[in-house]
C-alpha positions as CSV (number, residue, x, y, z in Angstrom):
1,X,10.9,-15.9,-26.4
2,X,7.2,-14.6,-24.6
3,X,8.7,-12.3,-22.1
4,X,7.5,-11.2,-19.0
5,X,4.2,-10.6,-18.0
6,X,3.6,-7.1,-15.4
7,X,2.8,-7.9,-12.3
8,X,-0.4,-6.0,-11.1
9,X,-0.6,-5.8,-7.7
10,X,-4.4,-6.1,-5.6
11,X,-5.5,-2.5,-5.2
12,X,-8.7,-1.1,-4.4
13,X,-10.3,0.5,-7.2
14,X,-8.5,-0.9,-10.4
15,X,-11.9,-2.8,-11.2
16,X,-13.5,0.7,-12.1
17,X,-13.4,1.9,-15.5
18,X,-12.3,5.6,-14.9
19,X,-9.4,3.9,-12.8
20,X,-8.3,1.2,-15.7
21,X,-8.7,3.9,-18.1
22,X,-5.9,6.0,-16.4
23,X,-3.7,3.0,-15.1
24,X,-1.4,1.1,-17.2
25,X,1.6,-1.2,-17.5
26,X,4.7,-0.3,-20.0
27,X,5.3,-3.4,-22.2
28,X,4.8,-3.0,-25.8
29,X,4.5,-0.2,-28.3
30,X,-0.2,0.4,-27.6
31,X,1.3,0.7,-23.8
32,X,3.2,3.7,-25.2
33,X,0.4,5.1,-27.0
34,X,-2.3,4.9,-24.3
35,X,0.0,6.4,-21.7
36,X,1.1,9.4,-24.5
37,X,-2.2,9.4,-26.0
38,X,-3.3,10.6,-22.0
39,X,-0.6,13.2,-21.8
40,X,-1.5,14.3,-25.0
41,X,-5.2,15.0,-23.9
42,X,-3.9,17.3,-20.8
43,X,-3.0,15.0,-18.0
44,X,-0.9,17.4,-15.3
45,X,0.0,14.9,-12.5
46,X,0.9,10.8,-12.7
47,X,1.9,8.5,-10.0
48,X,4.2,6.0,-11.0
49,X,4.4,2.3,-8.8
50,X,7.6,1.1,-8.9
51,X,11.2,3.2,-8.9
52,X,13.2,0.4,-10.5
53,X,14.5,0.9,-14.6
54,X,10.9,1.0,-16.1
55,X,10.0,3.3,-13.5
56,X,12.9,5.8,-13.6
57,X,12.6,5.6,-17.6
58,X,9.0,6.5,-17.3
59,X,9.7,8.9,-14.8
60,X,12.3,10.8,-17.3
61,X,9.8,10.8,-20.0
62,X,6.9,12.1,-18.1
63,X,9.3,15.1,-16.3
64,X,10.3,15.8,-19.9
65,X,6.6,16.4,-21.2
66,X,6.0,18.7,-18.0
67,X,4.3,16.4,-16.2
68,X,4.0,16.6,-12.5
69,X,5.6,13.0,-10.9
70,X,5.9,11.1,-7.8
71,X,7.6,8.2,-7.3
72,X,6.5,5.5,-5.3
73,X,8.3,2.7,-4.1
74,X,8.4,-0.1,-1.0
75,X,11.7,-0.2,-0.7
76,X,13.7,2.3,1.5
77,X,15.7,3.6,-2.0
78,X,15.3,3.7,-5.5
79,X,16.7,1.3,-7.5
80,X,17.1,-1.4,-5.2
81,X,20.1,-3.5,-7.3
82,X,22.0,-0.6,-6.8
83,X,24.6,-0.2,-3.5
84,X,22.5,2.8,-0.9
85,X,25.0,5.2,-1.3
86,X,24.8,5.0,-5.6
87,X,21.0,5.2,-5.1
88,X,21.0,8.4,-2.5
89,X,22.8,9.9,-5.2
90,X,19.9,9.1,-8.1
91,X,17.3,10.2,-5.3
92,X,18.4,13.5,-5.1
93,X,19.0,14.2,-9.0
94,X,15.0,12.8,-8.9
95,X,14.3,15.5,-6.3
96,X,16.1,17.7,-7.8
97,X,13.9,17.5,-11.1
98,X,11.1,17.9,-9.5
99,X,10.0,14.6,-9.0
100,X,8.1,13.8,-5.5
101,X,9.7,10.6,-3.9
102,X,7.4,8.5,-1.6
103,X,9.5,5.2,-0.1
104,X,8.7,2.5,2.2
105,X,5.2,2.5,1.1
106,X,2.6,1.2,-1.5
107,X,-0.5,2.2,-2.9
108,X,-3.7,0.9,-1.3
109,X,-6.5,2.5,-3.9
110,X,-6.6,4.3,-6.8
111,X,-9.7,6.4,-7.3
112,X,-11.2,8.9,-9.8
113,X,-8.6,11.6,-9.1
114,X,-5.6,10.4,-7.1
115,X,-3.9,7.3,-5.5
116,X,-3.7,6.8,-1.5
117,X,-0.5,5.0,-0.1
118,X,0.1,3.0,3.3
119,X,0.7,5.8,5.1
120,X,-2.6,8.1,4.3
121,X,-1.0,10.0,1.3
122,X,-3.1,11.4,-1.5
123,X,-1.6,11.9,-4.5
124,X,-2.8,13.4,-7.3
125,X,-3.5,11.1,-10.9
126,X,-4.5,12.1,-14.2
127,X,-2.1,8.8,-14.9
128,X,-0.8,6.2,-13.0
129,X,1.8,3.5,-14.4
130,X,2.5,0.3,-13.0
131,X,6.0,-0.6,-12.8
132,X,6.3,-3.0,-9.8
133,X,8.0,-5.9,-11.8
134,X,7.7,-8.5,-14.1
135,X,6.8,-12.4,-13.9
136,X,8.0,-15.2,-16.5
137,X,5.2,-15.1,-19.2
138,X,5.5,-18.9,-19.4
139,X,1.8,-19.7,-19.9
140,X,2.6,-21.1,-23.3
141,X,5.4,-23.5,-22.3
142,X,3.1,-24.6,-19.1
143,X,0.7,-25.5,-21.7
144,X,3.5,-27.5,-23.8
145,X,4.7,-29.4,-21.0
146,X,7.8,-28.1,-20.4
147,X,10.2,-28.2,-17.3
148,X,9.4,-24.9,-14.9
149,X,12.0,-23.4,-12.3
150,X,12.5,-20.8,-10.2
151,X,9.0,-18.2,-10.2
152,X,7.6,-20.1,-12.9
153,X,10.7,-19.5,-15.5
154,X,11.1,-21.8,-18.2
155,X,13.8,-24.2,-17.5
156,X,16.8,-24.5,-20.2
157,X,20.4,-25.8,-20.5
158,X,23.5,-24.2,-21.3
159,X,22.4,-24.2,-25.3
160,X,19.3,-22.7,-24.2
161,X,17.4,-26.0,-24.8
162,X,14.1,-26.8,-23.1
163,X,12.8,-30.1,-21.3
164,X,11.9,-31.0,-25.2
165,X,14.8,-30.9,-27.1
166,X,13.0,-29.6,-30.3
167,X,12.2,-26.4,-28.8
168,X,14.5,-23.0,-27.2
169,X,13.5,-20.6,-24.9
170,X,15.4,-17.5,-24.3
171,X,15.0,-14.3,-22.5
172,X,12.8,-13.1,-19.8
173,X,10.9,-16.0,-19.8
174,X,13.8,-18.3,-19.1
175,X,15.7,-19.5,-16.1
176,X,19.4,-18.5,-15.6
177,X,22.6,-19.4,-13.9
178,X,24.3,-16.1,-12.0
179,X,27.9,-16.2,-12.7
180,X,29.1,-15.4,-9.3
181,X,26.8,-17.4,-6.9
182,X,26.1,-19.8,-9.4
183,X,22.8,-19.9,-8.4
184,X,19.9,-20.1,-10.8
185,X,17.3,-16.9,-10.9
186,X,15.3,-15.0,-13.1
187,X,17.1,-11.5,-14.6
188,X,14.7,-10.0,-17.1
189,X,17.2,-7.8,-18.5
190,X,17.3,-6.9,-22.9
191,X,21.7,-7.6,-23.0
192,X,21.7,-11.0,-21.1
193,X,18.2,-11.8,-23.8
194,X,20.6,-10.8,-26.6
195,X,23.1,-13.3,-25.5
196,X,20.8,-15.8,-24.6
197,X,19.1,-15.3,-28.5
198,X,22.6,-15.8,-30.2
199,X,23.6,-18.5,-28.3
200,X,20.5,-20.8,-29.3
201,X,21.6,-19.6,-32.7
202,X,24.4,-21.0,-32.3
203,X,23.5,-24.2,-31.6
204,X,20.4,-24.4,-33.5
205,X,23.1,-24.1,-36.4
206,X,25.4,-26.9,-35.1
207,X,27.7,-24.7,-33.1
208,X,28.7,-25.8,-29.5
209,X,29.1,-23.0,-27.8
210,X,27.6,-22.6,-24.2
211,X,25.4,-19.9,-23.1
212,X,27.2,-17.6,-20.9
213,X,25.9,-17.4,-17.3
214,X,24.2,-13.7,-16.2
């Protein structure tokens, strides 16, 4: 159960220090600190990559510590599983709250003091989070041997059995089959990892039930 890695896209500028300093990922619990640990010290303005969950979640948290926000996306609405007309509606709640909504474009660079998009924007960043998506962290089951699918995910069966039969995978990490399309993806989502976790359980403990598809 590894996860899934951030993906971090090629922009000018992350090599520099001042810029890695003030640009992070949200994964685990020292993600949290850094980014509060910078608001604490009297960061004013972040630019946040990415208006999917992560993003909006961040996006809440930041507005609620009185931090200035925009939103930045490459898609042409926020939340892009959601239907346009459910996502217009988000938008303006965002816009309402203050929040400054740049979409259908990405950043290019990142500098000492703001982050420049597609278009020529400047934005202003004492912090910028990275919340583009995620990738299968299956380094360790690449390393092991095991069966890969779509993006890299780990491939399992409906017990949530690997290419080895001695060893589970479940979660982010893993291939799935979609319920509807019955077409095999990735969805890095924490209910359909529950499932996924007591399903392998289940079997690991002689029970026969299969894992339900996402």
């Amino acid at each position: 159960s590894t996860g899934a890695a951030p993906i971090i896209p090629p922009i000018d500028g992350l090599e520099l220090p001042e810029v890695r300093r003030r640009t992070h990922v949200l994964r685990n619990v020292p993600d949290v600190d850094a980014i509060t640990a910078l608001v604490d010290q009297g960061a004013e303005t972040a630019v946040i990559l990415g208006a999917g969950f992560i993003g909006l979640e961040m996006t809440e948290a930041l507005v609620n510590r009185g931090v200035s926000v925009a939103l930045v996306d490459l898609a042409n609405q926020v939340l892009s599983p959601l239907d346009p007309e459910m996502a217009r509606t988000v938008q303006t709640e965002l816009t309402r709250a203050g929040v400054d909504v740049h979409l259908g474009v990405s950043a290019t660079a990142i500098d000492d003091t703001a982050v420049t998009l597609s278009d020529g924007t400047r934005l202003p960043a004492d912090l910028v989070v990275m919340a583009i998506g995620v990738r299968p962290e299956s380094d360790l089951a690449v390393a092991a041997g095991l069966e890969q699918g779509v993006r890299g995910a780990i491939r399992v069966n409906g017990h949530s059995l690997t290419s080895d039969p001695a060893i589970y995978a479940v979660g982010d990490s893993v291939e799935v089959t979609d319920a509807v399309t019955d077409q095999v993806g990735v969805v890095p989502l924490a209910g359909l990892a529950n499932r996924q976790g007591r399903a392998a359980a289940d079997h690991l403990f002689g029970r026969d039930d299969h894992r339900p598809p996402a």
